[in-house]
Amino acid sequence: MSAVPRMPPAQRLPAAYSLTPHLIYPHRLYLLHTVATALAVLAMAPAMWALEVPLEHWLTTLALGLGWPHLARWRYRRARNPNRAEMQHVLVDGLLAGMGLPLIAFNLPIGTALVAVTCFAAMFGGGPRLLAGNLLALAAGVLVGIPFYGLHWEPGLDWLSFLASLPLAWVAPLGLIHIGFDVTQGLHHRRNELELRGWHDGLSGLFNRTHWEDTVRAEFARGRRTGQTATLILADLDHFKQINDLYGHAEGDSVIRRFADLLRTHLRDIDVPGRYGGEEFGILLPLTPLPEAMEVVRRLHRRLHEAPLSRHRTITASFGVAELSPDIDSPEAWIRQADLALYRAKYDGRDRIAERSVASFVPEGPPASPPLRPALSPQDPAVLSQLLQGIDIADTPVAMYNPDDQLVMANDAYIRLHGIPPGVMRFPDVIRHAHRLRQGVALEVDAETWLRDIQQQRRRAPRRIFPVATLDGRRFQGIEVCFNGGWVLTTLVAAETA
């Protein structure tokens, strides 16, 4: 049987440790508890004097009223579960208040103040459930007190009783309300702080990837609704691994922070920069057409050469730019277009800018290599038909995706392998659907992480050969080629078995 985890004793907790807001007695309520019990004894004194209670009852009342808060504090600091101990202390307060009612012969003003304050504290500290427990504790206290003090009824409807009950009736509730207000303000501040931390990247101070992508989705929806344009930029610091390897990770972190400062300095207030991951950054330019966005990117690029991010060397960056256009059907496709442009800028030599579909090279970069082209382009449709038939006979899964990740061609073997139903066309949707059906490629991680990794791998290597294991036990050798600005050809060849 597993042990129930226990909270450490209070004296081992740091001074800033805060209890949950639904509990009534954290450290700061000790003073209020002491004052409230003293006021309760003071309120009971006129009624006890008028009833001429014996000296031992006075001594007992003073001992309980003045000593109980300190005993509760001592018990709280040594409890294995301080929260549960404080809930019990609230019930003890109710029990003591109930015992005091027979002692003052059920004096109406003073008894009402005692009951009201304990009920208010219970409701404040634990809600209806603790309030119900407090009412039971009050009733139990009355039953315990009657044998000791007798059963008498002296309502005491006089001015002295009213005046004696006022300090307790006002000070304790107002003190609880004041502390509750402070706790609420503190929680509101902490919630805002945690919310900001959840939105921002800890190293750069920019929005993190999750929040930045949420902003892109909102801007995409606004653009579709209003018809206004916007532009996305993805930037990647060139050869960043060399910075970490040669000069240490501290220098790499410094470069990340300086590039973030560069973005904050040279972008408008309405622009949204974010850290997309590692050394990659995203920039959303609302209400900005492509020509203006290209000016922004060129300005950033020039600044990297004029004011280097590192004292050791000039650090360049590659930029991919994609304007929102009617043919982009989703925020993911928009990001994908900027990613493909960045991919093209990197593989055409880095330190350059590429816009969607058309590359724009900066003068500092080396001359670009010609784009990849197919070695053969059969003009006769019958030749292409024979090629596809041969692939089908070999039962080799083959598929082709366009730069928008839309499936434009897949043979029967590929469709069977992934269980692709009609209407599922985008590569991420194909993988997610196959993952839900428990067929297709065996993923070692969740589908979203796997898809992100695949995009990174495609960017690093236009041609990849990799092993593929499927959930039905088959093994393939995957061959994937990226060409002509983002087209992807995937072939799965059956792997030889030993």
Coordinates of C-alpha atoms in Angstrom, one line a residue:
M1 CA 0.0 0.0 0.0
S2 CA 1.5 3.3 -1.1
A3 CA 2.0 6.0 1.5
V4 CA 0.0 9.2 1.3
P5 CA 2.4 12.1 0.5
R6 CA 2.7 14.5 3.4
M7 CA 3.4 18.2 3.5
P8 CA 6.6 19.1 5.3
P9 CA 6.4 20.8 8.7
A10 CA 5.9 24.6 8.5
Q11 CA 9.3 25.4 10.1
R12 CA 11.0 23.7 7.1
L13 CA 9.2 25.8 4.6
P14 CA 10.7 29.0 3.2
A15 CA 9.5 32.3 4.6
A16 CA 7.7 33.2 1.4
Y17 CA 5.7 29.9 1.3
S18 CA 2.0 30.7 0.9
L19 CA -0.8 28.4 1.8
T20 CA -3.7 27.9 -0.6
P21 CA -6.2 30.7 -0.5
H22 CA -9.2 28.6 0.8
L23 CA -7.4 28.0 4.1
I24 CA -7.9 30.5 6.8
Y25 CA -4.8 30.5 9.1
P26 CA -1.5 31.0 7.3
H27 CA 1.3 32.6 9.2
R28 CA 0.0 36.1 8.9
L29 CA -3.4 35.4 10.6
Y30 CA -1.7 34.5 13.9
L31 CA -2.0 38.1 15.2
L32 CA -5.6 38.4 14.2
H33 CA -6.5 35.1 15.9
T34 CA -4.8 36.4 19.1
V35 CA -6.7 39.7 19.0
A36 CA -10.0 38.1 18.2
T37 CA -9.9 35.6 21.1
A38 CA -8.9 38.4 23.5
L39 CA -11.8 40.5 22.3
A40 CA -14.1 37.5 22.8
V41 CA -13.0 37.2 26.5
L42 CA -13.5 41.0 26.8
A43 CA -17.0 40.7 25.4
M44 CA -17.9 37.9 27.8
A45 CA -16.6 39.7 30.9
P46 CA -19.6 42.0 31.6
A47 CA -22.1 39.1 31.4
M48 CA -19.8 36.9 33.6
W49 CA -19.5 39.7 36.1
A50 CA -23.3 40.2 36.2
L51 CA -23.8 36.5 36.6
E52 CA -21.2 36.4 39.4
V53 CA -19.5 33.3 38.0
P54 CA -17.0 31.5 40.2
L55 CA -13.3 32.4 40.1
E56 CA -12.3 29.1 38.6
H57 CA -14.5 29.8 35.6
W58 CA -12.8 33.2 35.2
L59 CA -9.4 31.5 35.3
T60 CA -10.4 28.8 32.8
T61 CA -11.9 31.4 30.4
L62 CA -8.8 33.5 30.5
A63 CA -6.5 30.6 30.1
L64 CA -8.4 29.3 27.1
G65 CA -9.0 32.7 25.5
L66 CA -5.5 34.0 25.9
G67 CA -3.6 30.7 25.6
W68 CA -5.4 28.9 22.8
P69 CA -4.0 31.0 19.8
H70 CA -0.5 30.4 20.9
L71 CA -1.1 26.7 21.4
A72 CA -2.7 26.6 17.9
R73 CA 0.3 28.4 16.4
W74 CA 2.7 25.9 18.1
R75 CA 0.6 22.9 16.8
Y76 CA 0.5 24.5 13.3
R77 CA 4.2 24.9 13.1
R78 CA 4.8 21.2 14.0
A79 CA 2.0 19.6 12.1
R80 CA 2.9 17.2 9.2
N81 CA -0.1 18.7 7.4
P82 CA -0.4 22.4 8.5
N83 CA -3.5 22.9 6.3
R84 CA -5.4 20.1 7.9
A85 CA -4.3 21.4 11.4
E86 CA -5.7 24.8 10.7
M87 CA -9.0 23.4 9.6
Q88 CA -9.2 21.6 12.9
H89 CA -8.3 24.8 14.7
V90 CA -11.4 26.5 13.2
L91 CA -13.5 23.7 14.6
V92 CA -11.9 24.2 18.0
D93 CA -12.8 27.9 17.9
G94 CA -16.4 26.9 17.3
L95 CA -16.3 24.4 20.1
L96 CA -14.9 27.0 22.6
A97 CA -17.5 29.6 21.5
G98 CA -20.2 27.0 22.0
M99 CA -18.9 26.3 25.5
G100 CA -19.0 30.0 26.3
L101 CA -22.7 30.4 25.6
P102 CA -23.9 28.6 28.8
L103 CA -21.2 30.5 30.7
I104 CA -22.8 33.8 29.8
A105 CA -26.3 32.4 30.2
F106 CA -26.9 32.7 26.4
N107 CA -26.5 36.5 26.5
L108 CA -28.1 37.5 23.2
P109 CA -25.8 40.3 21.9
I110 CA -22.6 38.7 23.1
G111 CA -23.6 35.2 22.1
T112 CA -24.6 36.5 18.6
A113 CA -21.2 38.1 18.2
L114 CA -19.4 34.9 19.2
V115 CA -21.5 32.7 16.9
A116 CA -21.3 35.2 14.0
V117 CA -17.6 35.6 14.1
T118 CA -16.8 31.9 14.3
C119 CA -19.2 31.2 11.4
F120 CA -17.8 34.0 9.4
A121 CA -14.2 32.6 9.9
A122 CA -15.3 29.1 9.0
M123 CA -17.0 30.3 5.8
F124 CA -14.0 32.5 5.0
G125 CA -11.6 29.6 5.5
G126 CA -13.3 26.6 4.1
G127 CA -16.6 27.4 2.6
P128 CA -20.0 25.7 3.3
R129 CA -18.4 22.4 4.3
L130 CA -16.3 24.0 7.1
L131 CA -19.3 26.2 8.1
A132 CA -21.4 23.1 8.6
G133 CA -18.6 21.6 10.7
N134 CA -18.4 24.7 12.7
L135 CA -22.1 24.7 13.5
L136 CA -21.8 21.1 14.7
A137 CA -18.8 22.2 16.8
L138 CA -20.9 25.1 18.3
A139 CA -23.7 22.6 19.2
A140 CA -21.2 20.2 20.7
G141 CA -19.6 23.1 22.7
V142 CA -23.0 24.0 24.2
L143 CA -23.7 20.4 25.2
V144 CA -20.2 20.2 26.8
G145 CA -20.7 23.6 28.6
I146 CA -24.1 23.0 30.1
P147 CA -22.9 20.3 32.7
F148 CA -20.1 22.7 33.8
Y149 CA -21.9 26.0 33.9
G150 CA -25.5 25.0 34.2
L151 CA -28.4 25.9 32.0
H152 CA -29.6 29.5 32.5
W153 CA -31.3 32.0 30.2
E154 CA -30.3 35.6 30.7
P155 CA -30.6 37.4 27.3
G156 CA -29.0 40.6 28.6
L157 CA -30.7 43.0 26.3
D158 CA -28.9 46.0 27.8
W159 CA -26.5 48.7 26.5
L160 CA -23.5 47.3 28.2
S161 CA -23.9 43.9 26.5
F162 CA -24.3 45.6 23.1
L163 CA -21.2 47.8 23.7
A164 CA -19.2 44.8 24.9
S165 CA -20.0 42.8 21.8
L166 CA -19.2 45.5 19.2
P167 CA -15.4 45.3 19.2
L168 CA -15.5 41.5 18.5
A169 CA -18.3 41.8 16.0
W170 CA -16.4 44.5 14.0
V171 CA -12.7 43.9 14.4
A172 CA -12.5 40.2 13.6
P173 CA -14.6 40.2 10.4
L174 CA -12.9 43.4 9.1
G175 CA -9.5 41.9 9.8
L176 CA -10.5 38.7 7.8
I177 CA -11.8 40.8 5.0
H178 CA -8.6 42.9 4.9
I179 CA -6.4 39.8 4.8
G180 CA -8.7 38.2 2.2
F181 CA -8.3 41.3 0.0
D182 CA -4.5 41.2 0.3
V183 CA -4.5 37.4 -0.5
T184 CA -6.7 38.0 -3.5
Q185 CA -4.5 40.9 -4.8
G186 CA -1.4 38.7 -4.3
L187 CA -3.0 35.8 -6.2
H188 CA -4.0 38.2 -9.0
H189 CA -0.5 39.4 -9.2
R190 CA 1.0 35.9 -9.2
R191 CA -1.5 34.8 -11.8
N192 CA -0.5 37.7 -14.1
E193 CA 3.1 36.9 -13.5
L194 CA 2.6 33.2 -14.2
E195 CA 0.6 34.1 -17.3
L196 CA 3.4 36.3 -18.6
R197 CA 5.9 33.5 -17.8
G198 CA 3.7 31.1 -19.7
W199 CA 3.7 33.4 -22.7
H200 CA 7.4 34.4 -22.8
D201 CA 10.6 32.6 -23.5
G202 CA 12.9 32.8 -20.4
L203 CA 16.1 33.5 -22.3
S204 CA 15.1 36.0 -24.9
G205 CA 12.1 37.6 -23.2
L206 CA 10.2 37.4 -26.5
F207 CA 6.9 35.4 -26.8
N208 CA 7.5 31.7 -26.8
R209 CA 6.5 29.5 -29.7
T210 CA 3.1 28.5 -28.4
H211 CA 1.9 32.0 -27.7
W212 CA 3.5 33.4 -30.9
E213 CA 1.7 30.7 -33.0
D214 CA -1.6 31.6 -31.2
T215 CA -1.0 35.3 -32.3
V216 CA -0.4 34.1 -35.8
R217 CA -3.7 32.2 -35.8
A218 CA -5.5 35.3 -34.5
E219 CA -4.0 37.5 -37.2
F220 CA -4.8 34.9 -39.9
A221 CA -8.4 34.9 -38.8
R222 CA -8.5 38.7 -38.7
G223 CA -7.0 38.9 -42.2
R224 CA -9.6 36.4 -43.5
R225 CA -12.4 38.5 -41.9
T226 CA -11.2 41.9 -43.0
G227 CA -9.2 41.2 -46.1
Q228 CA -6.2 43.1 -44.8
T229 CA -2.7 41.7 -45.4
A230 CA 0.1 40.7 -43.1
T231 CA 3.5 39.1 -43.5
L232 CA 5.4 36.4 -41.6
I233 CA 9.1 36.2 -41.2
L234 CA 11.1 33.3 -39.9
A235 CA 14.8 34.1 -39.1
D236 CA 17.5 31.5 -38.3
L237 CA 21.0 32.5 -37.0
D238 CA 23.6 30.9 -39.3
H239 CA 26.0 28.4 -37.9
F240 CA 24.8 28.9 -34.4
K241 CA 26.1 25.6 -33.2
Q242 CA 29.6 26.8 -33.9
I243 CA 29.1 29.7 -31.4
N244 CA 28.3 27.2 -28.7
D245 CA 31.1 24.9 -29.6
L246 CA 33.8 27.5 -30.0
Y247 CA 32.9 30.1 -27.4
G248 CA 30.6 28.3 -24.9
H249 CA 26.9 28.2 -24.3
A250 CA 27.1 31.5 -22.3
E251 CA 28.2 33.3 -25.4
G252 CA 25.4 31.5 -27.3
D253 CA 22.8 32.7 -24.8
S254 CA 24.2 36.2 -25.1
V255 CA 23.8 36.1 -28.8
I256 CA 20.2 35.0 -28.5
R257 CA 19.4 37.9 -26.1
R258 CA 21.1 40.5 -28.3
F259 CA 19.2 39.3 -31.4
A260 CA 16.0 39.6 -29.4
D261 CA 17.0 43.1 -28.4
L262 CA 17.7 43.9 -32.0
L263 CA 14.1 42.8 -32.9
R264 CA 12.6 44.8 -30.1
T265 CA 14.5 47.9 -31.2
H266 CA 13.9 47.8 -34.9
L267 CA 10.3 46.6 -35.0
R268 CA 7.1 48.6 -34.5
D269 CA 4.9 48.3 -31.4
I270 CA 2.3 46.3 -33.3
D271 CA 4.8 43.8 -34.7
V272 CA 5.1 40.5 -32.8
P273 CA 8.5 38.9 -32.5
G274 CA 8.9 35.5 -30.9
R275 CA 11.4 32.8 -30.3
Y276 CA 10.3 29.9 -32.5
G277 CA 12.8 27.4 -31.1
G278 CA 16.6 27.2 -30.5
E279 CA 18.3 29.9 -32.7
E280 CA 15.1 30.4 -34.8
F281 CA 12.8 33.4 -34.4
G282 CA 9.4 34.3 -35.8
I283 CA 8.2 37.8 -36.6
L284 CA 4.6 38.7 -37.4
L285 CA 4.1 42.0 -39.2
P286 CA 0.4 42.9 -39.1
L287 CA -1.0 45.3 -41.8
T288 CA 2.2 45.0 -43.7
P289 CA 2.4 44.0 -47.4
L290 CA 5.4 42.1 -48.8
P291 CA 7.4 45.1 -50.2
E292 CA 7.3 46.9 -46.8
A293 CA 8.1 43.6 -45.0
M294 CA 11.2 43.1 -47.2
E295 CA 12.4 46.6 -46.2
V296 CA 12.1 45.6 -42.6
V297 CA 14.1 42.4 -43.2
R298 CA 16.8 44.2 -45.2
R299 CA 17.1 46.7 -42.3
L300 CA 17.6 43.8 -39.8
H301 CA 20.0 42.1 -42.1
R302 CA 22.2 45.3 -42.5
R303 CA 22.1 45.8 -38.7
L304 CA 23.6 42.3 -38.1
H305 CA 26.7 43.4 -40.2
E306 CA 26.9 46.9 -38.8
A307 CA 26.6 45.9 -35.1
P308 CA 27.7 42.2 -34.6
L309 CA 25.9 40.2 -32.0
S310 CA 29.2 38.7 -30.7
R311 CA 32.6 40.3 -30.0
H312 CA 34.2 37.2 -31.5
R313 CA 32.7 37.2 -35.0
T314 CA 29.9 38.6 -37.2
I315 CA 26.9 36.4 -36.9
T316 CA 24.6 36.4 -39.9
A317 CA 21.0 35.2 -40.3
S318 CA 18.8 33.7 -43.0
F319 CA 15.3 35.0 -43.4
G320 CA 12.2 33.5 -45.0
V321 CA 9.3 35.9 -45.8
A322 CA 5.7 34.9 -46.6
E323 CA 2.8 37.4 -47.2
L324 CA -0.7 36.3 -46.3
S325 CA -2.5 35.6 -49.6
P326 CA -5.9 34.1 -50.5
D327 CA -4.4 30.8 -51.6
I328 CA -3.1 30.1 -48.0
D329 CA -5.9 28.2 -46.3
S330 CA -4.6 27.9 -42.7
P331 CA -2.3 29.5 -40.2
E332 CA -0.1 26.3 -40.4
A333 CA 0.2 26.7 -44.1
W334 CA 1.2 30.3 -43.7
I335 CA 4.0 29.4 -41.3
R336 CA 4.9 26.5 -43.6
Q337 CA 5.4 29.0 -46.5
A338 CA 7.7 31.2 -44.4
D339 CA 9.5 28.0 -43.3
L340 CA 10.0 26.9 -46.9
A341 CA 11.3 30.3 -47.8
L342 CA 13.8 30.1 -44.9
Y343 CA 14.7 26.6 -46.0
R344 CA 15.5 28.0 -49.5
A345 CA 17.6 30.9 -48.1
K346 CA 19.7 28.5 -45.9
Y347 CA 20.4 26.0 -48.7
D348 CA 21.2 28.7 -51.2
G349 CA 24.1 29.8 -49.1
R350 CA 22.7 31.4 -45.9
D351 CA 23.1 35.1 -45.0
R352 CA 20.3 35.9 -47.4
I353 CA 16.6 36.7 -47.7
A354 CA 14.1 34.5 -49.5
E355 CA 10.5 35.4 -50.0
R356 CA 7.7 33.0 -50.8
S357 CA 8.3 31.3 -54.3
V358 CA 10.9 33.9 -55.4
A359 CA 14.4 34.2 -53.8
S360 CA 15.8 37.6 -53.1
F361 CA 19.6 37.5 -52.5
V362 CA 21.5 40.0 -50.5
P363 CA 24.9 41.2 -51.9
E364 CA 26.9 40.0 -49.0
G365 CA 26.1 36.3 -49.7
P366 CA 28.0 34.1 -52.2
P367 CA 26.3 33.4 -55.5
A368 CA 23.4 31.0 -55.3
S369 CA 23.4 27.5 -56.7
P370 CA 20.8 26.7 -59.4
P371 CA 17.5 25.2 -58.1
L372 CA 17.1 21.4 -58.0
R373 CA 15.5 20.0 -61.1
P374 CA 14.3 16.5 -62.0
A375 CA 16.8 14.5 -64.1
L376 CA 14.0 13.3 -66.4
S377 CA 10.7 14.9 -67.3
P378 CA 8.8 12.5 -69.5
Q379 CA 6.5 14.3 -71.9
D380 CA 4.5 11.3 -72.9
P381 CA 1.7 10.6 -70.3
A382 CA 1.9 6.9 -71.1
V383 CA 5.5 6.8 -69.8
L384 CA 4.5 8.3 -66.5
S385 CA 1.6 5.8 -66.4
Q386 CA 3.9 2.9 -66.9
L387 CA 6.2 4.2 -64.2
L388 CA 3.4 4.4 -61.7
Q389 CA 2.2 0.9 -62.6
G390 CA 5.6 -0.5 -62.0
I391 CA 5.7 1.1 -58.6
D392 CA 2.3 -0.3 -57.7
I393 CA 3.3 -3.8 -58.8
A394 CA 6.4 -3.6 -56.6
D395 CA 4.0 -2.6 -53.8
T396 CA 6.3 0.3 -52.8
P397 CA 4.5 3.1 -50.9
V398 CA 5.1 6.4 -52.8
A399 CA 3.6 9.8 -52.2
M400 CA 4.3 13.4 -53.3
Y401 CA 3.4 16.5 -51.4
N402 CA 3.4 20.1 -52.7
P403 CA 4.9 23.1 -50.9
D404 CA 1.7 23.6 -48.9
D405 CA 2.0 20.0 -47.6
Q406 CA -1.0 18.9 -49.7
L407 CA -1.0 15.3 -50.9
V408 CA -1.0 15.5 -54.7
M409 CA -0.1 11.9 -55.5
A410 CA -0.1 8.7 -53.6
N411 CA -0.3 5.1 -54.8
D412 CA -2.4 2.3 -53.3
A413 CA 0.4 1.0 -51.1
Y414 CA 0.9 4.4 -49.4
I415 CA -2.8 4.9 -48.9
R416 CA -3.3 1.4 -47.4
L417 CA -0.2 1.8 -45.1
H418 CA -1.6 5.0 -43.6
G419 CA -5.3 4.3 -43.9
I420 CA -5.9 7.6 -45.7
P421 CA -9.7 8.3 -46.0
P422 CA -11.2 10.7 -48.6
G423 CA -10.7 14.3 -47.7
V424 CA -7.5 13.9 -45.7
M425 CA -4.9 15.6 -47.9
R426 CA -2.3 17.5 -45.7
F427 CA 0.8 15.6 -44.5
P428 CA 0.2 16.4 -40.8
D429 CA -3.4 15.3 -41.1
V430 CA -2.3 12.0 -42.7
I431 CA 0.0 11.3 -39.8
R432 CA -2.5 12.3 -37.1
H433 CA -5.2 10.2 -38.7
A434 CA -2.9 7.2 -39.0
H435 CA -1.8 7.7 -35.4
R436 CA -5.4 7.7 -34.2
L437 CA -6.1 4.5 -36.2
R438 CA -3.0 2.9 -34.7
Q439 CA -1.5 2.1 -38.1
G440 CA 1.2 3.5 -40.4
V441 CA 4.6 4.6 -39.0
A442 CA 5.4 3.7 -35.4
L443 CA 6.1 7.0 -33.7
E444 CA 8.4 6.9 -30.7
V445 CA 7.0 10.3 -29.4
D446 CA 3.6 12.0 -29.7
A447 CA 2.4 13.0 -33.2
E448 CA 2.9 16.7 -32.8
T449 CA 6.5 16.3 -31.6
W450 CA 7.2 13.9 -34.4
L451 CA 5.9 16.3 -37.0
R452 CA 8.0 19.2 -35.7
D453 CA 11.1 16.9 -35.8
I454 CA 10.3 15.9 -39.4
Q455 CA 10.1 19.6 -40.5
Q456 CA 13.5 20.3 -38.9
Q457 CA 15.0 17.2 -40.6
R458 CA 13.7 18.2 -44.0
R459 CA 15.2 21.7 -43.6
R460 CA 18.6 20.3 -42.7
A461 CA 18.8 17.7 -45.4
P462 CA 17.0 18.0 -48.8
R463 CA 17.7 14.2 -49.3
R464 CA 17.3 11.8 -46.5
I465 CA 17.5 8.0 -46.1
F466 CA 16.2 6.7 -42.9
P467 CA 14.8 3.5 -41.4
V468 CA 11.0 3.2 -40.9
A469 CA 9.1 0.7 -38.7
T470 CA 5.4 0.4 -39.0
L471 CA 2.9 -0.6 -36.4
D472 CA 2.1 -3.8 -38.2
G473 CA 5.7 -5.0 -37.9
R474 CA 7.0 -4.2 -41.4
R475 CA 10.3 -2.4 -41.9
F476 CA 11.2 0.0 -44.7
Q477 CA 14.0 2.1 -45.9
G478 CA 12.6 5.6 -46.3
I479 CA 13.9 7.8 -49.1
E480 CA 12.7 11.4 -49.0
V481 CA 13.7 14.2 -51.4
C482 CA 12.7 17.9 -51.0
F483 CA 13.1 19.9 -54.2
N484 CA 11.8 23.0 -56.1
G485 CA 10.9 25.1 -53.2
G486 CA 9.2 22.6 -51.0
W487 CA 7.9 19.7 -53.0
V488 CA 8.5 16.4 -51.2
L489 CA 8.8 12.9 -52.7
T490 CA 8.6 10.1 -50.2
T491 CA 9.4 6.4 -51.1
L492 CA 9.3 3.5 -48.7
V493 CA 11.4 0.6 -50.0
A494 CA 11.0 -2.8 -48.1
A495 CA 14.1 -3.3 -46.0
E496 CA 16.1 -6.5 -46.3
T497 CA 15.7 -8.8 -43.3
A498 CA 18.6 -10.7 -41.8

